Amino acid sequence: MSPELIQIETDVLVIGSGAAGMYAAIEAARRGKRVLLADRSLIGRGGATVMAQMTVAVALGSETPDDPEHHLRDTLNAGRGLCDRELSALLCEEGPECIREMEDWGVGWARKNGRITQAKAPGHDRPRCVYVDFLNTGPAVSKTLRTVVNKTNGVRRAGDLCIIDLLKHDGAVVGAAALHLSTGTPVQIAAKVTIVATGGLTRLYERNSASSNMGGDGYALALRAGASLIDMEFVQFFPIGHLAPRLIGMDPIMWDPFRYKLGGRLLNNRMEDFTDKYGVREDGKYMITRDAGSYAILKEVEAGRGSPHGGVYLSFQHRSELDLRQAFGPVINRLAANGIDLTKMPIEVAPIAHYHMGGIRVDRHMQTDVPGLLAAGEAVGGANGANRLSGNAITEALVFGRQAGRTAAEQVSRGETLDRADNAGTIIDMMRSDGANHGVNTAQLIQRLQATMQRHAGALRDETGLKTALREIDEMESQLGPSPLGSTAAFDMLRLDWFDLRNMLLVARVVAQTALRRTESRGAQRREDFKDTAPEWNVNQLVAMTDGRLAIANAAAAREAAVA
Ligand SMILES: Cc1cc2nc3c(=O)[nH]c(=O)nc-3n(C[C@H](O)[C@H](O)[C@H](O)COP(=O)(O)OP(=O)(O)OC[C@H]3O[C@@H](n4cnc5c(N)ncnc54)[C@H](O)[C@@H]3O)c2cc1C
């Protein structure tokens, strides 16, 4: 028997409860609007925000004089000519206000001599990154926002609610259809304004720093609803993801805070510093940006100068045990429990998919091309261009979340709720259908997609590889089939995997197609067959979908190329 349909009505639907979604919900609710904050996981615990460890970039100038103009200049430089200047400026100008508001809410930014202290990170021209402590900044940000959400009248929270598609009427988004995971019940949500704050896509890659909720749902939802995506080829690989020896119970990107505090040396298998060969002299300091670092490491490995597990070495052996303990105290004991003594051995590191510069195209009010649909946080593309600076992502989530909440509140005051949608019947019927099980192993398909993307659409790319990736995606799509597998039972993983793969395959295709079309290297896009940056590619690529067909256009030249 098909489960009953649950129907909910709200002013603002916020999809995703990371920093962006929670800030958006708080902002819209304190402007008097009714908000439904929905997440496929537990509220405030499902995405990147709660996993982030370290720093938040903001021109506070609390220790060293600074100005949002300086932050903007560094952000635009890092973006290699492709930043949406308005979005970057918003991030830099409103960052300080959000950081102060977070402080008023009790986040507890670290202080020295009474002043909020700021660290210097690669690509920033001065110390600009605030933190709580170097391993717990994300959890503190998340906890602070969760507490404020809980205290804010007007925010209803719904965990375990996976949004499957956006609902539309007369060209506008009027809510969403969702699957309540723990009961298998379909849910129809009518909303005057919907905000997509679903985070990034790094689950598409085999080696990633993400949670399993980061398969790019928001990009697929927005695309199917008629919104454009921008800069989708620019996936950020974090250069020094942990590789070996085996490390249990610690985050793969934990070496970043070590490099912030202690410098560290990147070494090839001849125990030589090598970054200067790629244009960055580190001299034991942390100087190299993420795009340049990933490239340098992969090229050393390709030249046969890699470490045994296929990365390079990161060494802190020149630092004393006292230095290490003063900087990281109990973390040193946790490393010892894993058999790692940093005074005696280097560890092996290699690039790992970490963040997405691309995303949903919005204006400075976070409005997409589709009425009734806003986006915020990592789901948005454009603010960081072809490469993001450390610390800019949490600032982006806070600032864009707040802005989306503001815009939503204004739009709600003008709009009306529609409980009818042109596509609701089709989507709800699809969710209620009893699917076949053709013997397709969806978990294996997810692994195959991740391996394909890692190998052929990862940090180093070329035409042959990208075309292979696209062929594999075609094959996987036909194996998956057009209608959901599994049943409508509670926690049917086959069904959830089917819905996840439907999004992941679409988003992977967009990444591979835009990467193939950009015949140059710039920022995070490194083409082995087009090694130089080409001035004619100083344009963003926009992706839209009509009747299931993708179209890619250059934003500046507006040249359109239809692709299958
Ligand atoms: C390990 C790690 C460390 C990092 N460290 C830093 C750092 O030190 N500094 C920095 O600036 N940045 C850092 N980043 C990046 C930064 O954390 C993120 O870019 C930022 O937190 C994104 O916030 P968000 O609110 O946009 O998305 P997220 O925090 O990722 O939240 C998205 C939410 O959407 C939900 N969701 C997804 N799909 C659906 C759906 N279909 N239906 C319902 N809900 C859905 C997810 O469950 C999740 O809760 C780090 C990232 C990682 C992974």
Coordinates of C-alpha atoms and ligand atoms in Angstrom, one line a residue:
M1 CA 0.0 0.0 0.0
S2 CA 1.3 3.5 -0.9
P3 CA 2.1 5.5 2.2
E4 CA -0.1 8.5 3.0
L5 CA 1.2 11.8 1.6
I6 CA 2.1 14.4 4.3
Q7 CA 1.4 18.0 3.3
I8 CA 3.1 21.0 5.0
E9 CA 2.8 24.7 4.3
T10 CA 5.4 27.4 5.2
D11 CA 6.5 30.9 4.2
V12 CA 10.2 29.9 3.7
L13 CA 11.6 26.4 3.0
V14 CA 15.3 26.1 3.8
I15 CA 16.9 23.0 2.4
G16 CA 20.0 22.1 4.3
S17 CA 21.1 23.0 7.8
G18 CA 24.7 23.8 7.6
A19 CA 26.0 27.3 8.4
A20 CA 24.2 28.8 5.4
G21 CA 20.9 27.1 6.0
M22 CA 20.8 27.8 9.7
Y23 CA 21.8 31.5 9.3
A24 CA 19.1 31.9 6.5
A25 CA 16.5 30.3 8.8
I26 CA 17.4 32.6 11.7
E27 CA 17.4 35.7 9.5
A28 CA 14.0 35.0 7.9
A29 CA 12.4 34.0 11.2
R30 CA 13.6 37.1 13.1
R31 CA 12.0 39.1 10.3
G32 CA 8.7 37.5 11.3
K33 CA 8.4 34.7 8.7
R34 CA 7.5 31.1 9.2
V35 CA 10.5 28.8 8.3
L36 CA 10.8 25.1 7.7
L37 CA 14.4 24.1 8.1
A38 CA 14.8 20.6 6.4
D39 CA 17.8 18.4 6.3
R40 CA 18.3 14.8 5.1
S41 CA 20.4 14.3 8.2
L42 CA 20.2 15.6 11.8
I43 CA 19.7 19.3 12.0
G44 CA 23.1 21.1 12.0
R45 CA 25.1 17.9 11.8
G46 CA 24.9 16.6 8.3
G47 CA 27.3 18.5 6.1
A48 CA 30.7 20.2 5.9
T49 CA 30.1 22.9 8.5
V50 CA 30.2 20.6 11.5
M51 CA 33.3 18.9 10.0
A52 CA 35.3 22.1 9.3
Q53 CA 38.2 22.3 11.7
M54 CA 40.1 25.5 11.3
T55 CA 39.6 29.0 10.2
V56 CA 37.3 31.6 9.0
A57 CA 38.7 34.5 6.8
V58 CA 37.5 37.9 7.6
A59 CA 38.9 41.5 7.6
L60 CA 38.4 42.2 11.2
G61 CA 41.7 43.9 11.7
S62 CA 41.7 43.0 15.3
E63 CA 45.4 42.5 15.6
T64 CA 46.8 43.7 12.3
P65 CA 45.1 46.6 10.4
D66 CA 42.9 45.2 7.6
D67 CA 40.0 46.3 5.4
P68 CA 37.4 44.3 3.3
E69 CA 39.1 45.9 0.2
H70 CA 42.3 43.9 1.0
H71 CA 40.4 40.7 1.6
L72 CA 38.6 41.3 -1.7
R73 CA 41.8 41.9 -3.6
D74 CA 43.2 38.5 -2.3
T75 CA 40.0 36.7 -3.1
L76 CA 39.9 38.1 -6.7
N77 CA 43.6 37.2 -7.2
A78 CA 43.0 33.6 -6.0
G79 CA 39.9 33.3 -8.3
R80 CA 42.2 33.7 -11.3
G81 CA 40.0 36.3 -13.1
L82 CA 36.7 34.4 -12.8
C83 CA 35.2 35.7 -9.5
D84 CA 31.7 37.2 -9.6
R85 CA 33.0 40.5 -8.2
E86 CA 29.6 41.4 -6.6
L87 CA 29.4 38.1 -4.7
S88 CA 33.1 38.3 -3.6
A89 CA 32.6 41.8 -2.4
L90 CA 29.5 40.8 -0.4
L91 CA 31.5 38.0 1.2
C92 CA 34.3 40.3 2.2
E93 CA 32.2 43.4 3.2
E94 CA 29.7 41.6 5.4
G95 CA 32.0 38.9 6.8
P96 CA 33.0 41.1 9.8
E97 CA 29.4 41.7 10.8
C98 CA 28.5 38.0 10.8
I99 CA 31.7 37.1 12.7
R100 CA 30.8 39.7 15.4
E101 CA 27.2 38.5 15.5
M102 CA 28.5 34.9 16.0
E103 CA 30.7 36.2 18.8
D104 CA 27.6 37.9 20.4
W105 CA 25.9 34.5 20.1
G106 CA 28.8 32.9 22.1
V107 CA 30.9 31.1 19.5
G108 CA 34.1 32.1 21.4
W109 CA 36.6 33.1 18.8
A110 CA 40.1 32.5 20.2
R111 CA 41.6 35.7 21.7
K112 CA 45.1 36.9 22.7
N113 CA 45.5 39.7 25.1
G114 CA 41.8 40.3 24.9
R115 CA 41.7 40.7 21.1
I116 CA 40.3 38.2 18.6
T117 CA 43.4 36.6 17.2
Q118 CA 43.9 36.0 13.4
A119 CA 46.2 33.5 11.6
K120 CA 47.8 34.0 8.3
A121 CA 46.9 31.5 5.6
P122 CA 48.3 31.0 2.1
G123 CA 47.0 33.6 -0.4
H124 CA 46.0 36.1 2.3
D125 CA 48.3 39.1 2.5
R126 CA 48.0 39.4 6.3
P127 CA 46.7 37.4 9.3
R128 CA 43.0 37.3 8.6
C129 CA 41.7 33.9 9.8
V130 CA 39.7 33.7 13.0
Y131 CA 39.3 30.4 14.7
V132 CA 37.9 28.8 17.9
D133 CA 40.7 26.3 18.2
F134 CA 42.4 24.8 15.2
L135 CA 40.5 21.5 15.3
N136 CA 37.0 22.5 16.5
T137 CA 36.0 25.7 14.7
G138 CA 33.3 24.0 12.5
P139 CA 31.7 22.2 15.4
A140 CA 31.6 25.5 17.5
V141 CA 30.1 27.4 14.5
S142 CA 27.5 24.7 14.1
K143 CA 26.7 24.4 17.8
T144 CA 26.3 28.2 18.1
L145 CA 23.9 28.4 15.2
R146 CA 21.9 25.3 16.4
T147 CA 21.4 27.0 19.7
V148 CA 20.2 30.2 18.1
V149 CA 17.9 28.2 15.8
N150 CA 16.4 26.4 18.8
K151 CA 15.7 29.7 20.5
T152 CA 14.3 31.5 17.5
N153 CA 10.5 31.6 17.3
G154 CA 9.1 30.6 13.9
V155 CA 11.7 28.0 12.8
R156 CA 10.4 24.4 12.5
R157 CA 13.1 21.8 12.2
A158 CA 12.7 18.6 10.2
G159 CA 15.6 16.2 10.1
D160 CA 15.6 12.9 8.1
L161 CA 13.8 14.8 5.3
C162 CA 15.5 14.4 1.9
I163 CA 14.4 16.8 -0.7
I164 CA 13.9 14.9 -4.0
D165 CA 12.7 17.7 -6.3
L166 CA 11.6 21.3 -6.4
L167 CA 7.9 21.9 -7.2
K168 CA 7.0 24.5 -9.8
H169 CA 3.9 26.4 -10.9
D170 CA 3.8 28.9 -13.8
G171 CA 7.6 29.0 -14.0
A172 CA 8.2 29.7 -10.3
V173 CA 9.4 27.4 -7.5
V174 CA 6.5 26.9 -5.1
G175 CA 8.0 24.4 -2.6
A176 CA 9.5 20.9 -2.8
A177 CA 8.7 17.2 -2.7
A178 CA 10.6 15.2 0.0
L179 CA 11.1 11.7 1.3
H180 CA 10.9 11.2 5.0
L181 CA 13.7 8.7 5.3
S182 CA 12.8 7.0 8.6
T183 CA 9.3 6.2 7.5
G184 CA 9.4 6.2 3.7
T185 CA 6.6 8.7 3.6
P186 CA 6.4 11.2 0.8
V187 CA 6.0 14.8 1.9
Q188 CA 4.8 17.8 -0.2
I189 CA 5.9 21.2 1.1
A190 CA 4.2 24.4 -0.2
A191 CA 6.5 27.4 0.3
K192 CA 6.4 31.0 -0.9
V193 CA 10.2 31.0 -1.1
T194 CA 12.7 28.1 -1.2
I195 CA 16.4 28.4 -0.3
V196 CA 18.8 25.7 -1.5
A197 CA 21.6 25.5 1.1
T198 CA 22.7 21.9 0.4
G199 CA 26.5 22.4 0.4
G200 CA 28.9 20.8 -2.1
L201 CA 29.6 17.8 -4.3
T202 CA 32.8 16.2 -3.2
R203 CA 31.1 12.8 -2.6
L204 CA 31.5 12.4 -6.3
Y205 CA 35.2 11.6 -5.7
E206 CA 36.8 8.5 -4.3
R207 CA 39.2 10.4 -2.1
N208 CA 37.1 13.2 -0.4
S209 CA 36.9 15.0 2.9
A210 CA 33.1 15.1 2.8
S211 CA 30.1 13.5 4.5
S212 CA 27.9 11.2 2.5
N213 CA 25.3 13.9 2.2
M214 CA 27.5 16.0 -0.1
G215 CA 26.6 14.4 -3.5
G216 CA 25.6 17.6 -5.1
D217 CA 21.8 17.3 -4.5
G218 CA 21.3 21.1 -4.6
Y219 CA 22.9 21.6 -8.0
A220 CA 20.7 18.8 -9.5
L221 CA 17.6 20.2 -7.8
A222 CA 18.2 23.7 -9.1
L223 CA 19.2 22.5 -12.6
R224 CA 16.0 20.4 -13.0
A225 CA 14.0 23.4 -11.8
G226 CA 15.4 25.6 -14.5
A227 CA 18.1 27.5 -12.7
S228 CA 21.6 28.0 -14.1
L229 CA 24.8 26.7 -12.7
I230 CA 28.2 28.5 -13.0
D231 CA 31.9 27.4 -12.9
M232 CA 31.0 23.7 -12.4
E233 CA 34.4 22.6 -13.6
F234 CA 36.2 24.0 -10.6
V235 CA 36.4 21.4 -7.9
Q236 CA 38.9 22.2 -5.2
F237 CA 41.4 19.5 -4.2
F238 CA 43.0 20.0 -0.8
P239 CA 46.6 19.2 -1.4
I240 CA 47.7 17.5 1.8
G241 CA 44.9 15.0 2.6
H242 CA 46.2 12.3 4.8
L243 CA 47.3 9.2 2.9
A244 CA 49.5 7.0 5.1
P245 CA 50.1 5.5 7.6
R246 CA 46.6 4.4 8.6
L247 CA 45.0 7.0 10.8
I248 CA 41.8 6.2 12.8
G249 CA 39.4 8.7 14.3
M250 CA 41.0 11.8 12.8
D251 CA 40.1 14.0 9.9
P252 CA 42.0 13.5 6.6
I253 CA 42.6 17.3 6.3
M254 CA 44.0 17.6 9.9
W255 CA 47.5 18.5 8.6
D256 CA 46.3 22.0 7.6
P257 CA 46.3 23.3 11.2
F258 CA 49.7 21.7 11.7
R259 CA 51.0 23.6 8.7
Y260 CA 49.4 26.8 9.9
K261 CA 51.1 26.6 13.3
L262 CA 54.3 24.7 12.6
G263 CA 55.1 25.2 8.9
G264 CA 56.2 21.7 7.9
R265 CA 58.1 20.7 4.8
L266 CA 56.7 19.0 1.7
L267 CA 59.3 16.5 0.5
N268 CA 59.5 14.1 -2.4
N269 CA 60.9 10.5 -2.2
R270 CA 64.5 11.9 -2.4
M271 CA 63.6 14.0 0.7
E272 CA 63.9 17.2 -1.4
D273 CA 61.7 20.3 -1.0
F274 CA 60.1 20.5 -4.3
T275 CA 57.5 23.3 -4.4
D276 CA 60.0 25.9 -5.6
K277 CA 60.2 23.9 -8.9
Y278 CA 56.5 24.8 -9.3
G279 CA 57.1 28.5 -8.5
V280 CA 56.5 28.6 -4.7
R281 CA 59.4 28.8 -2.3
E282 CA 58.1 27.7 1.1
D283 CA 61.3 27.5 3.2
G284 CA 59.5 25.6 5.9
K285 CA 56.5 28.0 6.0
Y286 CA 53.0 27.4 4.7
M287 CA 52.9 29.4 1.5
I288 CA 51.5 27.4 -1.3
T289 CA 47.8 27.8 -2.4
R290 CA 45.6 24.8 -2.8
D291 CA 45.5 24.7 -6.6
A292 CA 49.3 25.1 -6.9
G293 CA 50.0 22.6 -4.1
S294 CA 47.8 19.9 -5.6
Y295 CA 49.4 20.3 -9.0
A296 CA 53.0 20.2 -7.6
I297 CA 52.3 17.0 -5.6
L298 CA 50.6 15.2 -8.5
K299 CA 53.4 16.2 -10.9
E300 CA 56.1 14.9 -8.4
V301 CA 54.2 11.6 -8.2
E302 CA 53.9 11.4 -12.0
A303 CA 57.6 11.9 -12.3
G304 CA 58.3 8.9 -10.1
R305 CA 59.3 11.0 -7.1
G306 CA 56.3 10.1 -5.0
S307 CA 56.0 8.4 -1.6
P308 CA 55.2 4.6 -1.4
H309 CA 51.4 5.1 -1.3
G310 CA 51.3 7.5 -4.2
G311 CA 51.6 10.9 -2.5
V312 CA 54.5 12.9 -1.1
Y313 CA 55.9 13.3 2.4
L314 CA 55.0 16.0 4.9
S315 CA 57.6 16.4 7.6
F316 CA 57.6 18.1 11.0
Q317 CA 60.8 16.3 12.1
H318 CA 62.7 19.6 12.3
R319 CA 60.3 20.6 15.2
S320 CA 60.9 19.5 18.7
E321 CA 58.4 17.4 20.7
L322 CA 57.9 20.5 23.0
D323 CA 56.9 22.6 19.9
L324 CA 54.5 19.9 18.8
R325 CA 52.9 19.5 22.3
Q326 CA 52.6 23.2 22.8
A327 CA 50.8 23.6 19.5
F328 CA 48.6 20.5 19.6
G329 CA 48.6 19.0 23.2
P330 CA 46.3 16.0 23.3
V331 CA 46.3 15.6 19.5
I332 CA 49.9 14.4 19.8
N333 CA 48.7 11.6 22.1
R334 CA 46.0 10.6 19.6
L335 CA 48.7 10.4 16.9
A336 CA 50.9 8.3 19.1
A337 CA 47.9 5.9 19.6
N338 CA 48.0 5.5 15.8
G339 CA 51.8 4.8 15.9
I340 CA 52.7 8.2 14.5
D341 CA 55.6 10.1 16.1
L342 CA 56.1 13.3 14.1
T343 CA 59.5 14.0 15.6
K344 CA 60.7 10.7 14.1
M345 CA 58.8 10.2 10.8
P346 CA 57.1 12.1 8.0
I347 CA 53.6 11.2 7.0
E348 CA 52.3 10.7 3.5
V349 CA 49.8 13.1 2.0
A350 CA 48.0 13.5 -1.4
P351 CA 45.2 15.7 -2.8
I352 CA 41.7 15.0 -1.7
A353 CA 38.4 16.5 -3.1
H354 CA 37.4 19.1 -0.6
Y355 CA 35.2 22.0 -1.8
H356 CA 33.3 23.2 -4.9
M357 CA 33.9 26.7 -6.3
G358 CA 31.1 26.2 -8.8
G359 CA 27.4 26.1 -8.1
I360 CA 24.0 27.7 -8.5
R361 CA 24.2 31.1 -10.2
V362 CA 22.7 33.9 -8.0
D363 CA 22.7 37.7 -7.9
R364 CA 23.8 39.6 -4.8
H365 CA 20.4 39.0 -3.2
M366 CA 20.9 35.2 -3.6
Q367 CA 18.1 35.1 -6.2
T368 CA 18.5 32.5 -8.9
D369 CA 17.1 32.8 -12.5
V370 CA 13.9 31.2 -11.2
P371 CA 11.3 33.2 -9.2
G372 CA 10.8 31.8 -5.7
L373 CA 14.2 30.0 -5.7
L374 CA 17.2 31.3 -3.7
A375 CA 20.5 29.6 -2.9
A376 CA 23.2 30.1 -0.2
G377 CA 26.6 28.8 1.0
E378 CA 28.7 26.3 -0.9
A379 CA 25.6 25.6 -3.1
V380 CA 26.3 29.0 -4.7
G381 CA 28.9 29.4 -7.4
G382 CA 30.9 32.5 -8.4
A383 CA 32.3 34.1 -5.3
N384 CA 35.6 32.2 -5.4
G385 CA 36.1 31.9 -9.1
A386 CA 38.6 29.2 -10.2
N387 CA 40.2 28.7 -6.7
R388 CA 39.1 29.4 -3.1
L389 CA 41.3 30.9 -0.4
S390 CA 41.4 29.1 3.0
G391 CA 38.8 30.3 5.3
N392 CA 36.5 31.9 2.7
A393 CA 34.0 29.0 2.7
I394 CA 32.6 29.4 6.2
T395 CA 32.4 33.2 5.7
E396 CA 30.6 32.6 2.4
A397 CA 28.1 30.2 4.2
L398 CA 27.4 32.8 7.0
V399 CA 27.2 35.9 4.8
F400 CA 25.2 34.3 1.9
G401 CA 22.9 32.5 4.4
R402 CA 22.1 35.7 6.1
Q403 CA 21.5 37.5 2.8
A404 CA 19.2 34.7 1.5
G405 CA 17.2 34.9 4.8
R406 CA 16.8 38.6 4.3
T407 CA 15.7 38.3 0.6
A408 CA 13.4 35.5 1.4
A409 CA 11.6 37.6 4.1
E410 CA 11.2 40.5 1.7
Q411 CA 9.8 38.2 -1.1
V412 CA 7.4 36.4 1.3
S413 CA 5.9 39.7 2.2
R414 CA 5.0 40.2 -1.5
G415 CA 4.1 36.6 -2.4
E416 CA 1.4 34.0 -1.8
T417 CA 1.6 30.3 -0.9
L418 CA 0.5 28.0 -3.7
D419 CA -0.5 24.5 -2.7
R420 CA -0.7 23.4 -6.3
A421 CA 2.3 22.7 -8.5
D422 CA 2.5 21.6 -12.2
N423 CA 4.9 18.8 -11.5
A424 CA 3.8 17.6 -8.0
G425 CA 1.7 14.6 -9.3
T426 CA 4.5 13.2 -11.4
I427 CA 7.1 13.5 -8.6
I428 CA 4.9 12.2 -5.8
D429 CA 3.8 9.3 -8.0
M430 CA 7.4 8.5 -8.7
M431 CA 8.2 8.5 -5.0
R432 CA 5.2 6.3 -4.2
S433 CA 5.8 3.8 -6.9
D434 CA 6.9 0.3 -5.9
G435 CA 10.1 -0.1 -7.8
A436 CA 11.6 -3.1 -9.3
N437 CA 14.9 -4.5 -8.3
H438 CA 16.8 -5.4 -11.5
G439 CA 19.7 -6.7 -9.5
V440 CA 21.5 -3.4 -9.9
N441 CA 24.0 -2.9 -7.1
T442 CA 23.6 0.8 -6.4
A443 CA 26.3 0.9 -3.7
Q444 CA 28.7 -0.5 -6.3
L445 CA 27.5 2.1 -8.9
I446 CA 28.3 4.9 -6.4
Q447 CA 31.8 3.5 -5.9
R448 CA 32.3 3.1 -9.7
L449 CA 31.2 6.7 -10.2
Q450 CA 33.6 7.9 -7.5
A451 CA 36.5 6.0 -9.0
T452 CA 35.7 7.3 -12.5
M453 CA 35.6 10.9 -11.4
Q454 CA 38.8 10.5 -9.3
R455 CA 40.7 9.0 -12.2
H456 CA 39.3 11.0 -15.2
A457 CA 37.8 14.2 -13.9
G458 CA 40.0 14.9 -10.8
A459 CA 42.8 17.3 -10.1
L460 CA 44.6 16.5 -13.5
R461 CA 42.5 16.2 -16.6
D462 CA 42.7 15.7 -20.3
E463 CA 40.4 15.2 -23.3
T464 CA 40.7 11.4 -23.4
G465 CA 40.0 11.0 -19.7
L466 CA 37.1 13.3 -19.6
K467 CA 35.5 11.6 -22.6
T468 CA 36.0 8.3 -20.8
A469 CA 34.3 9.7 -17.7
L470 CA 31.3 10.8 -19.9
R471 CA 31.0 7.4 -21.5
E472 CA 31.1 5.7 -18.1
I473 CA 28.4 8.1 -16.8
D474 CA 26.2 7.3 -19.9
E475 CA 26.6 3.5 -19.1
M476 CA 25.9 4.0 -15.4
E477 CA 22.8 6.1 -16.2
S478 CA 21.4 3.4 -18.4
Q479 CA 22.0 0.8 -15.8
L480 CA 20.3 2.9 -13.1
G481 CA 17.2 3.2 -15.3
P482 CA 14.5 5.9 -15.4
S483 CA 12.4 4.9 -12.3
P484 CA 13.3 4.3 -8.7
L485 CA 14.5 1.0 -7.5
G486 CA 13.6 -0.5 -4.1
S487 CA 10.4 0.1 -2.2
T488 CA 8.6 2.7 -0.2
A489 CA 9.6 1.1 3.1
A490 CA 11.4 3.0 5.8
F491 CA 15.1 3.4 5.3
D492 CA 15.2 1.5 2.0
M493 CA 18.8 2.2 1.1
L494 CA 18.3 0.9 -2.5
R495 CA 15.7 3.6 -3.1
L496 CA 17.8 6.3 -1.4
D497 CA 20.9 5.3 -3.4
W498 CA 18.8 5.5 -6.6
F499 CA 17.7 9.0 -5.8
D500 CA 21.3 9.9 -4.8
L501 CA 22.7 8.4 -8.0
R502 CA 20.1 10.3 -10.1
N503 CA 21.6 13.5 -8.8
M504 CA 25.2 12.4 -8.6
L505 CA 25.3 11.2 -12.3
L506 CA 23.7 14.5 -13.5
V507 CA 26.2 16.6 -11.5
A508 CA 29.2 14.5 -12.5
R509 CA 28.2 14.9 -16.2
V510 CA 28.0 18.7 -15.7
V511 CA 31.5 18.7 -14.1
A512 CA 33.0 16.6 -16.9
Q513 CA 31.4 18.4 -19.7
T514 CA 32.4 21.9 -18.5
A515 CA 35.9 20.6 -17.8
L516 CA 36.1 19.2 -21.3
R517 CA 34.9 22.3 -22.9
R518 CA 37.4 24.6 -21.0
T519 CA 40.5 24.0 -23.1
E520 CA 43.0 25.6 -20.8
S521 CA 44.4 25.3 -17.3
R522 CA 43.3 27.8 -14.6
G523 CA 43.0 27.6 -10.8
A524 CA 41.6 24.2 -9.9
Q525 CA 41.1 23.1 -13.5
R526 CA 44.4 21.6 -14.7
R527 CA 44.3 20.2 -18.3
E528 CA 47.4 18.1 -19.2
D529 CA 46.6 18.7 -22.9
F530 CA 46.1 22.5 -22.4
K531 CA 48.7 23.5 -19.8
D532 CA 48.5 27.2 -20.2
T533 CA 46.0 29.8 -19.1
A534 CA 44.3 31.1 -22.2
P535 CA 43.1 34.8 -22.2
E536 CA 40.1 33.8 -24.4
W537 CA 38.9 31.6 -21.6
N538 CA 38.7 34.5 -19.1
V539 CA 34.9 33.7 -19.1
N540 CA 32.6 31.7 -16.8
Q541 CA 30.6 28.8 -18.2
L542 CA 26.9 28.6 -17.4
V543 CA 25.0 25.4 -17.6
A544 CA 21.2 25.1 -18.0
M545 CA 18.9 22.2 -18.7
T546 CA 15.8 22.2 -20.9
D547 CA 13.7 19.0 -21.5
G548 CA 16.5 16.9 -20.0
R549 CA 19.2 18.4 -22.4
L550 CA 22.1 20.3 -21.0
A551 CA 23.3 23.5 -22.6
I552 CA 26.6 25.2 -21.8
A553 CA 27.2 28.9 -22.6
N554 CA 30.0 31.3 -22.0
A555 CA 28.8 34.0 -19.6
A556 CA 30.7 36.9 -21.1
A557 CA 30.5 36.0 -24.8
A558 CA 27.1 34.2 -24.4
R559 CA 28.1 31.7 -27.0
E560 CA 25.8 28.8 -26.7
A561 CA 26.8 25.2 -27.4
A562 CA 24.1 22.5 -27.1
V563 CA 25.5 19.2 -25.8
A564 CA 23.9 15.8 -25.7
Ligands
LIG1 C1 36.5 18.4 6.5 C2 36.3 19.8 6.1 C3 37.0 20.9 6.7 C4 36.7 22.2 6.3 N1 37.4 23.2 6.9 C5 37.1 24.5 6.6 C6 37.7 25.6 7.2 O1 38.5 25.4 8.1 N2 37.4 26.8 6.9 C7 36.5 27.1 5.8 O2 36.2 28.3 5.5 N3 35.9 26.1 5.2 C8 36.2 24.8 5.5 N4 35.6 23.8 4.9 C9 34.5 24.1 3.9 C10 33.3 24.6 4.6 O3 33.1 23.8 5.8 C11 32.0 24.5 3.8 O4 32.1 25.1 2.5 C12 30.8 25.2 4.5 O5 30.7 24.7 5.8 C13 29.5 24.8 3.7 O6 28.4 25.2 4.5 P1 27.0 25.1 3.9 O7 26.0 25.5 4.9 O8 26.9 25.7 2.5 O9 26.8 23.5 3.6 P2 27.0 22.2 4.6 O10 27.5 22.6 5.9 O11 27.7 21.2 3.8 O12 25.4 21.8 4.8 C14 24.7 21.3 3.8 C15 23.5 20.5 4.4 O13 22.6 20.2 3.4 C16 22.0 18.9 3.7 N5 21.5 18.3 2.4 C17 22.2 18.0 1.3 N6 21.3 17.5 0.4 C18 20.1 17.6 0.9 C19 18.8 17.2 0.4 N7 18.5 16.6 -0.8 N8 17.7 17.3 1.3 C20 17.8 17.8 2.5 N9 19.1 18.2 3.0 C21 20.2 18.1 2.2 C22 23.2 18.1 4.2 O14 22.8 17.0 5.0 C23 23.9 19.2 5.1 O15 23.5 19.2 6.4 C24 35.8 22.4 5.2 C25 35.1 21.4 4.7 C26 35.3 20.1 5.1 C27 34.5 19.0 4.4

